[in-house]
Coordinates of C-alpha atoms and ligand atoms in Angstrom, one line a residue:
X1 CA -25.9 -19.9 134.8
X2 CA -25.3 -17.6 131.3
X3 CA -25.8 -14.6 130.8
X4 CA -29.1 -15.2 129.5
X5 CA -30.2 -15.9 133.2
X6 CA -33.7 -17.4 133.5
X7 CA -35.6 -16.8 130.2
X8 CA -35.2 -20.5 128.5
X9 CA -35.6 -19.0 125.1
X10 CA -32.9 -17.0 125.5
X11 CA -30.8 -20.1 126.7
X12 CA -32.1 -21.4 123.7
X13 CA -31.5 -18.7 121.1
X14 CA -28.2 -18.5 122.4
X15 CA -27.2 -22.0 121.8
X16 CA -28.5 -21.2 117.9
X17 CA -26.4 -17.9 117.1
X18 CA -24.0 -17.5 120.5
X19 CA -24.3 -16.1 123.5
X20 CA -22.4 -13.0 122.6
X21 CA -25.4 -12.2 120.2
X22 CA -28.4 -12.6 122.7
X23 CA -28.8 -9.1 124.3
X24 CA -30.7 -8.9 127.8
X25 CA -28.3 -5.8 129.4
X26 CA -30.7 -3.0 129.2
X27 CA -28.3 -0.8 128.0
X28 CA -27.0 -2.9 125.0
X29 CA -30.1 -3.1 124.5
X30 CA -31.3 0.7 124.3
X31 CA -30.4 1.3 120.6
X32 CA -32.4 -1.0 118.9
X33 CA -35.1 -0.1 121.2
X34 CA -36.3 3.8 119.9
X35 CA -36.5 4.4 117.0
X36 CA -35.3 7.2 114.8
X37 CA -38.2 9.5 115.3
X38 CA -37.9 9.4 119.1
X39 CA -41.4 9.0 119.2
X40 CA -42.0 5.0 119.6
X41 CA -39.9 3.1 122.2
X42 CA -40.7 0.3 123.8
X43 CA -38.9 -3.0 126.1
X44 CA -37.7 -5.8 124.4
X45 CA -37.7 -9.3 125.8
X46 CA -33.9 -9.6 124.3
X47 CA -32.3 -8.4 121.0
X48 CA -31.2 -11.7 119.2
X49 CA -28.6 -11.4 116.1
X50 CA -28.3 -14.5 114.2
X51 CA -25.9 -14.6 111.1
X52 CA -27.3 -16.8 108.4
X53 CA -30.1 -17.7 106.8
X54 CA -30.5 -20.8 108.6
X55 CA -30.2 -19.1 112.2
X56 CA -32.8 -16.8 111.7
X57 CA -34.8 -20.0 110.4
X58 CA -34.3 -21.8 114.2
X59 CA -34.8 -18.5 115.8
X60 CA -38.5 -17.8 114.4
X61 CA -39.1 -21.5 115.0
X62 CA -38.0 -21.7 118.3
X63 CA -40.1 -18.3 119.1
X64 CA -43.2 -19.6 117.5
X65 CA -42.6 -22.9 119.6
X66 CA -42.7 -21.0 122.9
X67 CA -45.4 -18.4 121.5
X68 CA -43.3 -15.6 121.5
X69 CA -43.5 -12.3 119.7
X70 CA -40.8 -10.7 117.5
X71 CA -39.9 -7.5 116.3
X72 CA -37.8 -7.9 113.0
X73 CA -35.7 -5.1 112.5
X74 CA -32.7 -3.9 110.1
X75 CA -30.8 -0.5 110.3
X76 CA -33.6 0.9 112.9
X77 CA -34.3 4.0 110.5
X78 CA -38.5 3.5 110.1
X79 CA -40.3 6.5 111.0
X80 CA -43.9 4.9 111.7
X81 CA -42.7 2.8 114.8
X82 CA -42.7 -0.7 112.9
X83 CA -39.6 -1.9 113.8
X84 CA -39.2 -1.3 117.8
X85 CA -41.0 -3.4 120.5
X86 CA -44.1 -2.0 122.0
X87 CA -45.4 -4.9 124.4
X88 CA -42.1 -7.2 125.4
X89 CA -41.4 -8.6 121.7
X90 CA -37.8 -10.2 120.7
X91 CA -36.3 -7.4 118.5
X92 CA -34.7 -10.1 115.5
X93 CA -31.8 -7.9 114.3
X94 CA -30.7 -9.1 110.6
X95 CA -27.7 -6.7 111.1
X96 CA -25.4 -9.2 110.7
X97 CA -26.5 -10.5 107.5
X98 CA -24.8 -8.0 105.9
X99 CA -22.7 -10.0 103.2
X100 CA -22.7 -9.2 99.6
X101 CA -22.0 -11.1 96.7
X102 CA -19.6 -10.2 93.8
X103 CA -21.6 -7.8 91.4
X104 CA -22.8 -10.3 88.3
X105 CA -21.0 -6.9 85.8
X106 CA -23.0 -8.9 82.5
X107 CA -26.3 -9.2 84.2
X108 CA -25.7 -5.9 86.1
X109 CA -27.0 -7.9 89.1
X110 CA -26.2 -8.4 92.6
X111 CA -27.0 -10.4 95.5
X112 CA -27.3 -8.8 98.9
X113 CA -27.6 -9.4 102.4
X114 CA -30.8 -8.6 104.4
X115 CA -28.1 -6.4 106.8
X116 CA -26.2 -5.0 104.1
X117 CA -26.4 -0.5 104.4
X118 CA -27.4 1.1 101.2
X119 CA -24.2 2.6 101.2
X120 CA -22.2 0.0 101.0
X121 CA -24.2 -1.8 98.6
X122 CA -24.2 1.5 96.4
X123 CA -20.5 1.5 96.9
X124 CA -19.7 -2.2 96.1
X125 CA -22.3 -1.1 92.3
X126 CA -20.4 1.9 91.5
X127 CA -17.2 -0.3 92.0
X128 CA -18.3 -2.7 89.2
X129 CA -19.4 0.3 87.1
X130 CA -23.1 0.4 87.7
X131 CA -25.4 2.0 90.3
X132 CA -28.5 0.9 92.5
X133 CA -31.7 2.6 91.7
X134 CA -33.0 3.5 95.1
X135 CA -31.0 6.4 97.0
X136 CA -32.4 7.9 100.2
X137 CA -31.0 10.1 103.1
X138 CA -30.3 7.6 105.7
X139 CA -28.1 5.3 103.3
X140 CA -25.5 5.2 105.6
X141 CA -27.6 3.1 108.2
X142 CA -30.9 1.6 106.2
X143 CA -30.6 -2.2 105.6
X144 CA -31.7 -3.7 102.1
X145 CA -33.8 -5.8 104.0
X146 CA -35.1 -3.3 106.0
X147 CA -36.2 -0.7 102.8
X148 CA -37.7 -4.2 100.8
X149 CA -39.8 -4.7 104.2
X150 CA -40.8 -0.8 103.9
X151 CA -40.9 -0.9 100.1
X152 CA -38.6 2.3 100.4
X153 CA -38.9 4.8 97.9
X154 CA -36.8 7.9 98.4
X155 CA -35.5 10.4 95.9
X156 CA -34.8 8.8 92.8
X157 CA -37.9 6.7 93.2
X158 CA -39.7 8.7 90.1
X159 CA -37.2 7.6 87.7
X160 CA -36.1 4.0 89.0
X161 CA -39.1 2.8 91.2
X162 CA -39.2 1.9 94.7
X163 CA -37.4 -1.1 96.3
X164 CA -40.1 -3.5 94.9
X165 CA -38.9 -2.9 91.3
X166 CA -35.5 -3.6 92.2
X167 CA -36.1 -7.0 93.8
X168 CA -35.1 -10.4 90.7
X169 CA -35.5 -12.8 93.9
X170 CA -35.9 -13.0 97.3
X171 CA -35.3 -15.2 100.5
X172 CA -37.1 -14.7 103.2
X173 CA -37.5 -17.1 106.5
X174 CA -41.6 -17.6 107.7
X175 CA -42.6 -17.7 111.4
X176 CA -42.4 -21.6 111.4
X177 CA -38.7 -21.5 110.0
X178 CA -39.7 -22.8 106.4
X179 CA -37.8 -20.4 103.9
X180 CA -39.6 -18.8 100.8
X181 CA -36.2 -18.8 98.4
X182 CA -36.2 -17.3 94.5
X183 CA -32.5 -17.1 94.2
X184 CA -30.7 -15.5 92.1
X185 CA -33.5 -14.8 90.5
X186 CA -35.0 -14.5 86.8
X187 CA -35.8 -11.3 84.9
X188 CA -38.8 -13.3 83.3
X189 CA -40.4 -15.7 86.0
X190 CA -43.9 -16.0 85.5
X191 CA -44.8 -18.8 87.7
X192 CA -47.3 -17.8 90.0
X193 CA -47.7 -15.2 92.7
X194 CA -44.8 -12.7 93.5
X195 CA -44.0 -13.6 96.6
X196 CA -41.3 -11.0 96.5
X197 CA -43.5 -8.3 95.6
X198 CA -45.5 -9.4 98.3
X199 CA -42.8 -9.3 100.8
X200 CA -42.0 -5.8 99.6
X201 CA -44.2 -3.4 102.0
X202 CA -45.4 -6.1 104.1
X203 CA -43.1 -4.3 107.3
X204 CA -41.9 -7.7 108.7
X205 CA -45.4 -8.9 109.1
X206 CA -45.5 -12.1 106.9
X207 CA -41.9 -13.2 106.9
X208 CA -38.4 -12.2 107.4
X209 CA -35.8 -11.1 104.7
X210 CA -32.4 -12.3 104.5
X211 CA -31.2 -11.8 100.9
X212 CA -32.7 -10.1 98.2
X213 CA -31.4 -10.3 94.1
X214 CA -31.2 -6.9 93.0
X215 CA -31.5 -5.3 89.6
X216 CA -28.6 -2.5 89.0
X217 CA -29.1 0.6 86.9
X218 CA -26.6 2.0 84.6
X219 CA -23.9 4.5 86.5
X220 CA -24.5 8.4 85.2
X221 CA -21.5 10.1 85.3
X222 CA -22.5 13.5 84.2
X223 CA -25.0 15.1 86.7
X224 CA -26.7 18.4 87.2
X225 CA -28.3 20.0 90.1
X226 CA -31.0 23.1 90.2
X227 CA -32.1 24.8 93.2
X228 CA -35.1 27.2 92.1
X229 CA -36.9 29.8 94.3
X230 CA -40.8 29.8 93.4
X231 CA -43.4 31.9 94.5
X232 CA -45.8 28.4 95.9
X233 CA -46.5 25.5 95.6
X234 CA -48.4 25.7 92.0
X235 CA -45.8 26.8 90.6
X236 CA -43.6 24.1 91.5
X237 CA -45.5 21.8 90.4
X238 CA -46.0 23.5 86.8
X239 CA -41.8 23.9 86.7
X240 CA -41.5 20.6 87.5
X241 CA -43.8 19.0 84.7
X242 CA -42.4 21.0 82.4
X243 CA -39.1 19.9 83.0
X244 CA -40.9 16.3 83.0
X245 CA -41.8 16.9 79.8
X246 CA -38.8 18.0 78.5
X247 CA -35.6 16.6 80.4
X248 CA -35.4 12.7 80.0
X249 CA -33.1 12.6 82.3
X250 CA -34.2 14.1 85.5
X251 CA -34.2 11.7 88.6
X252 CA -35.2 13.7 91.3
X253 CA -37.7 16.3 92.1
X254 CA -38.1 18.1 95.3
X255 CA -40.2 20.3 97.1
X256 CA -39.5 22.3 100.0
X257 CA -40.5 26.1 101.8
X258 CA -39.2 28.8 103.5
X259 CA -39.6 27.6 107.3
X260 CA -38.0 24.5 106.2
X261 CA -34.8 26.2 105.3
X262 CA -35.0 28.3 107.6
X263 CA -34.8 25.5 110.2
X264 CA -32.0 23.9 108.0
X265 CA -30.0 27.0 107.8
X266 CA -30.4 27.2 111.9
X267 CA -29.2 23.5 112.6
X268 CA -26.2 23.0 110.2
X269 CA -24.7 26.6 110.4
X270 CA -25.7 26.7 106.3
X271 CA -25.9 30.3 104.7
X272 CA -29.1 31.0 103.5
X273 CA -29.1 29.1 99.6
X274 CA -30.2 33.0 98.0
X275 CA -29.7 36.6 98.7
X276 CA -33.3 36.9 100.2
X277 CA -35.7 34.0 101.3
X278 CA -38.5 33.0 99.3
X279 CA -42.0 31.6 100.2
X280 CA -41.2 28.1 98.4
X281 CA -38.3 25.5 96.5
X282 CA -38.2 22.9 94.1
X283 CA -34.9 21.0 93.8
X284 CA -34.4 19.2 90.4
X285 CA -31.5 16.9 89.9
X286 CA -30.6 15.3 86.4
X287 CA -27.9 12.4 85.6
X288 CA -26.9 11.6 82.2
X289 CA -23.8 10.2 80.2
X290 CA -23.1 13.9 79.2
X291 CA -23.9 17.1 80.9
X292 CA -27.8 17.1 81.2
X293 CA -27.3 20.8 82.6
X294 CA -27.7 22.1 79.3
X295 CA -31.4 20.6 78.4
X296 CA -32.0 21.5 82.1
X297 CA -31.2 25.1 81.8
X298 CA -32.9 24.8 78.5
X299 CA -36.1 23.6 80.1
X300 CA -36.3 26.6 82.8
X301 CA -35.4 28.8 80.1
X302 CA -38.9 31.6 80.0
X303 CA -39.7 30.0 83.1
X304 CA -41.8 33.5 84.7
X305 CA -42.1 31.0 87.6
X306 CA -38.9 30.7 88.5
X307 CA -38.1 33.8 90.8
X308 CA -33.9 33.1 91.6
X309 CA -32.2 29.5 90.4
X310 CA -28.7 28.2 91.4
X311 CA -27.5 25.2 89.1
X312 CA -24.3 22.9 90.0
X313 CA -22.2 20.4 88.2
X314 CA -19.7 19.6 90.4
X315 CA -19.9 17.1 93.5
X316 CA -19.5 19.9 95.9
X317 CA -21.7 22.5 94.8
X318 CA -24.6 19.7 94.2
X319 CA -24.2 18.1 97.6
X320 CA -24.5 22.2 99.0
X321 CA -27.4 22.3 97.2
X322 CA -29.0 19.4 98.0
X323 CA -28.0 19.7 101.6
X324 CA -31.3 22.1 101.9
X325 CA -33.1 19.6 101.2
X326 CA -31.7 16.5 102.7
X327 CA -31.1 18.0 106.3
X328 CA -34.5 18.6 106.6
X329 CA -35.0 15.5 108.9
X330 CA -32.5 16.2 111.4
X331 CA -33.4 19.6 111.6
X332 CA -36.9 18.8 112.4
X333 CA -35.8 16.3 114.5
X334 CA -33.4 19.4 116.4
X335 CA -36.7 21.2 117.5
X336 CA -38.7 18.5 119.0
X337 CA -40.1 14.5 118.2
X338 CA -42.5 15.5 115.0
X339 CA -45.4 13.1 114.2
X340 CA -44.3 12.2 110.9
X341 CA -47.0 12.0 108.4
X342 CA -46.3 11.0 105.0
X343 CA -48.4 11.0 102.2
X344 CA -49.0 10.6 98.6
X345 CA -51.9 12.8 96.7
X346 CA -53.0 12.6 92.8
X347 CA -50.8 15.7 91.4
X348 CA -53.6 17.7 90.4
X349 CA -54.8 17.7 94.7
X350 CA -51.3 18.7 95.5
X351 CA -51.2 22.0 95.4
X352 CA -55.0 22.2 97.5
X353 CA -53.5 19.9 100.1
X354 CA -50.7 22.3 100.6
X355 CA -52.9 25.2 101.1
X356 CA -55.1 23.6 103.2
X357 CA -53.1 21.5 105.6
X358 CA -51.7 23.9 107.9
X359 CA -55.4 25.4 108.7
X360 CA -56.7 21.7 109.4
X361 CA -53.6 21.5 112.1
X362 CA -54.1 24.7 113.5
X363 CA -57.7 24.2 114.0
X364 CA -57.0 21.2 115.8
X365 CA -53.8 22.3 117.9
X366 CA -53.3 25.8 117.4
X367 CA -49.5 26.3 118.3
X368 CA -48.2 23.5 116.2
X369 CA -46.0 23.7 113.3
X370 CA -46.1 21.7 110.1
X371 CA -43.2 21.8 108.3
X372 CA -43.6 20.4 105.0
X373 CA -41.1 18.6 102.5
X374 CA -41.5 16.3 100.0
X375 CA -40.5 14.1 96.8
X376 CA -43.2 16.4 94.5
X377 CA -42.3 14.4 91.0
X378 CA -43.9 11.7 92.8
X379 CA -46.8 13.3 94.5
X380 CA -45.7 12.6 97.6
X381 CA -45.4 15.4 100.7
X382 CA -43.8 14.4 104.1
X383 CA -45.9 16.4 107.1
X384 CA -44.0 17.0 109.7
X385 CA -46.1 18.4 113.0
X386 CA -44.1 19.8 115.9
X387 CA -45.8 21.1 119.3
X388 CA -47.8 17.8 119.7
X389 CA -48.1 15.8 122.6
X390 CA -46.8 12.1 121.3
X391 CA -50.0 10.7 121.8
X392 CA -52.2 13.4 121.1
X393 CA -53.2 12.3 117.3
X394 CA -56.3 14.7 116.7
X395 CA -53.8 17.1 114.5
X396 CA -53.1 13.6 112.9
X397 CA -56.0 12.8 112.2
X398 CA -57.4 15.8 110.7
X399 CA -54.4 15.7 108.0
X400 CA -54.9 12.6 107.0
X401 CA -58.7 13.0 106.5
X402 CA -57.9 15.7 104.5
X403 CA -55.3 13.5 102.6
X404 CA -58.3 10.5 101.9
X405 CA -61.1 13.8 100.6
X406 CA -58.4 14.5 97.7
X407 CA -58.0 10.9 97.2
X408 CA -54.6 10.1 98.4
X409 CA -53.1 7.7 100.2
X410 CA -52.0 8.1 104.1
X411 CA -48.6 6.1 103.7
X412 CA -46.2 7.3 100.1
X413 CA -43.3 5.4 101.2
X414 CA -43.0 5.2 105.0
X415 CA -45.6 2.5 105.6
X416 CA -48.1 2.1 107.8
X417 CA -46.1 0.9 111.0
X418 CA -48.3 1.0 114.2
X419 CA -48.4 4.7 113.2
X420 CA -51.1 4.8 110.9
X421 CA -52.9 1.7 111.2
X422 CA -55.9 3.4 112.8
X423 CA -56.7 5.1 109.5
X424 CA -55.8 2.4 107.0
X425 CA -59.5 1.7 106.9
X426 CA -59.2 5.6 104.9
X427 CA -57.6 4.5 101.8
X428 CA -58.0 0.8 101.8
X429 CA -61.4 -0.7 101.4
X430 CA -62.6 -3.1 103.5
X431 CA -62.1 -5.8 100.7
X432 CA -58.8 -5.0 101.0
X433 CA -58.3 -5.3 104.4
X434 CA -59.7 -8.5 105.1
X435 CA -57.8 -10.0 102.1
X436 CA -54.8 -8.6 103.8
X437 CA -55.4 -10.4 107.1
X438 CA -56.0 -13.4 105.2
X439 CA -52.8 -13.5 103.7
X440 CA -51.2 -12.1 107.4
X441 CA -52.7 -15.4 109.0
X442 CA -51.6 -17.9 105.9
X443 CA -47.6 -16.8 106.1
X444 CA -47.6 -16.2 109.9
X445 CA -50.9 -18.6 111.1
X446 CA -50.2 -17.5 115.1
X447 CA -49.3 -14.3 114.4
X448 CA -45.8 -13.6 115.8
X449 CA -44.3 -12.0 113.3
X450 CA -44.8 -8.1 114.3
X451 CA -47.8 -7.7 115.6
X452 CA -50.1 -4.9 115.4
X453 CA -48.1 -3.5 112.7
X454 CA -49.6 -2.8 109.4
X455 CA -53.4 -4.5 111.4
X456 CA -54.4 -4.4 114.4
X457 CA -53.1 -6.2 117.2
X458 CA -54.8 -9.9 117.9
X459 CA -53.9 -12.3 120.4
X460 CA -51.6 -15.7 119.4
X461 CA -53.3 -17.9 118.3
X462 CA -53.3 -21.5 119.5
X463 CA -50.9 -24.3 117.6
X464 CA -53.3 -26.1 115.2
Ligands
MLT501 C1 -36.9 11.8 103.3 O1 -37.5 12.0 102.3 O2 -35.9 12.5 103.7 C2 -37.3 10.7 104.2 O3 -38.5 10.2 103.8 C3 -37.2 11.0 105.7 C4 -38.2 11.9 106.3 O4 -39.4 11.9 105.8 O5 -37.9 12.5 107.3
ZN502 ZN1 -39.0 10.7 101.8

């Protein structure tokens, strides 16, 4: 008898990729079954690794062949629970797919592995000269795979696009093992639907990804970073276009207040970032071939907005800066398991949302806390709510029908996970919906392939 004791599929999936990569031990399983947040958690069946294309190809097969459920999942970073089990599922770990292919330096392309960090992949760029467009806190563990399943965003995202704009081609392996393949790639490919842009958000729903072609972006050297102390929110938002309008080379725009850092500075042991703490912060970084700090400082220059500023050139000094901002998640992770709520409104609801989305929670549970952060050059504001019972979601639920009033949308870059599925129906029209599950059932006709993620959960449906 194996390892894999009783469970037949698990003989078989170990015959596919090795029995050293078929976990049933609970506790080798345990990582890969919470997720970041804390918040979702659930038993798998096993954790299988396969390590090429064409295992995860016999895996899904075999799975849908025994009616089996699986849980596709890459650096385990999601925040809206779409990428743990929650009723037995196989977790399908693309971890090991994490090769990368020389850097095509004349193209300013790459090919990468559905397991491949963002780190590493930003490394192996900047070592052929050029840099990947997408940047986000948890680079050191997201998969590419993973962020083209999420459509990842993150803080450069209003100058480069989310992962969808990246992607030249895709592979991807569907629930009966057949593999959707656009390799490398073509910068003009106008034959027929993009199944990669389709892929791209779908949250492991329609198919799996195992490599993805990836478009590179020029490498900055010269970059500048400003802190700024405002007096709200409004004000923020009116520096920010400004320097919109103004600085063609901003990449990232920020938005942050005062209980934020507070929490930040009470976490990491940080000084406070000013001599005295103010109500709110925007964080503005530029990158350029030469010093943008000058057209920056240019910008903020008669400012009345701006009520204290700190600017930095150097690599240190910017990542202290930016620290504020980027430690946010860990520090709101410190006090308790937030329901993470994040959002996108038009820019001119942005400021109203602010001011009323703390009332609507209180209302609703009066000792939480919502701690607010968020990537304003997008329009996009993460909610985080602490003092909530995990599956107590009337405090959710109140902020997101205030998010669909001002016309915005209830997932910015997150997805919709099995966190928000409940109130998809608030931003996506029926229409949509239904076309949706339509193309659900025509990738993934029994509907394996993470279930109750993005739709709501339906039973397997019989082989036709
Ligand atoms: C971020 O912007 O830091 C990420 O979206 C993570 C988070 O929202 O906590
Ligand atoms: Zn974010």
């Amino acid at each position: 008898m194996t390892h894999t004791g009783s469970d037949a599929l698990a003989a078989e999936m170990a015959s596919i990729v090795g029995e050293a990569h078929v976990l049933l031990d609970p506790e080798l399983r345990a990582s890969y079954e919470t997720d970041w947040t804390r918040r979702y958690s659930g038993r798998s069946r096993f954790v299988v690794r396969p390590g090429s294309t064409e295992e995860v190809a016999a895996v899904l097969r075999a799975c849908e062949q025994a009616s089996a459920t699986v849980v596709p999942q890459g650096g385990n970073t999601g925040l809206v629970g779409g990428s743990v089990p929650r009723r037995g599922e196989i977790v399908l770990s693309l971890k090991r797919l994490d090769h990368l292919d020389a850097v095509d330096e004349e193209a300013g392309e790459v090919t990468a592995g559905a397991g491949a960090t963002l780190a590493r992949l930003q490394a192996h760029a900047r070592d052929a000269g050029w840099a990947f467009g997408v940047d986000l806190a948890s680079r050191d563990s997201a998969t590419i795979g993973g962020m083209i399943a999420t459509n990842a965003g993150g803080i450069r995202m209003m100058r480069y696009g989310p992962m969808r704009a990246q992607l030249l081609g895709i592979e991807a392996v569907k629930a009966d093992g057949s593999v959707i393949r656009r390799m490398p790639g073509l910068r003009k490919d106008n034959t027929g639907y993009d199944l990669g842009g389709l892929l791209s958000g779908s949250e492991g729903t329609l198919a799996v990804v195992t490599r993805a072609r990836l478009r590179l972006v020029p490498a900055l050297p010269a970059r500048a970073v400003a802190l700024l102390a405002v007096p709200d929110v409004r004000a923020a938002l009116s520096v920010a276009a400004r320097i919109r309008a103004s600085v063609p080379s901003v990449e990232a725009q920020e938005v942050f207040f005062a209980e934020g850092v507070e929490l930040v500075c009470k976490h990491t042991g940080a000084p406070m970032p000013f001599s005295q703490a103010y109500p709110a912060y925007l964080l503005v970084e530029c990158a350029a071939a030469t010093d943008p700090a000058p057209s920056l400082v240019m910008a903020l220059d008669g400012a009345g907005e701006v009520l204290d500023s700190a600017v930095a050139t150097d690599r240190r000094l910017r990542d202290e800066l930016w620290r504020y901002r980027e430690r946010h998640t860990e520090s709101i992770s410190a006090e308790g398991v937030p329901h993470k709520l994040d959002i996108a409104l038009p820019l001119g609801a942005y400021a109203e949302f602010e001011h009323r989305v703390r009332g609507a929670v209180a209302e609703v549970v009066p000792g939480a806390r919502a701690i607010l952060f968020g990537h304003i050059g997008d329009g996009n504001l993460h909610v985080n709510l602490l003092g909530l019972e995990p599956d107590d979601e009337g405090a959710d639920d109140a902020v997101l029908m205030l998010v669909a009033g001002l016309g915005g949308s209830i997932s910015a870059e997150h997805g919709v996970g099995v966190a928000k599925t409940p109130w998809l129906h608030l931003t996506r029209s029926p229409a949509d919906i239904m076309t949706m599950a339509a193309i659900k059932r025509s990738f993934d006709p029994r509907g394996i392939l993470n279930p109750g993620v993005i739709l709501p959960i339906e039973p397997i449906r019989p082989r036709t």
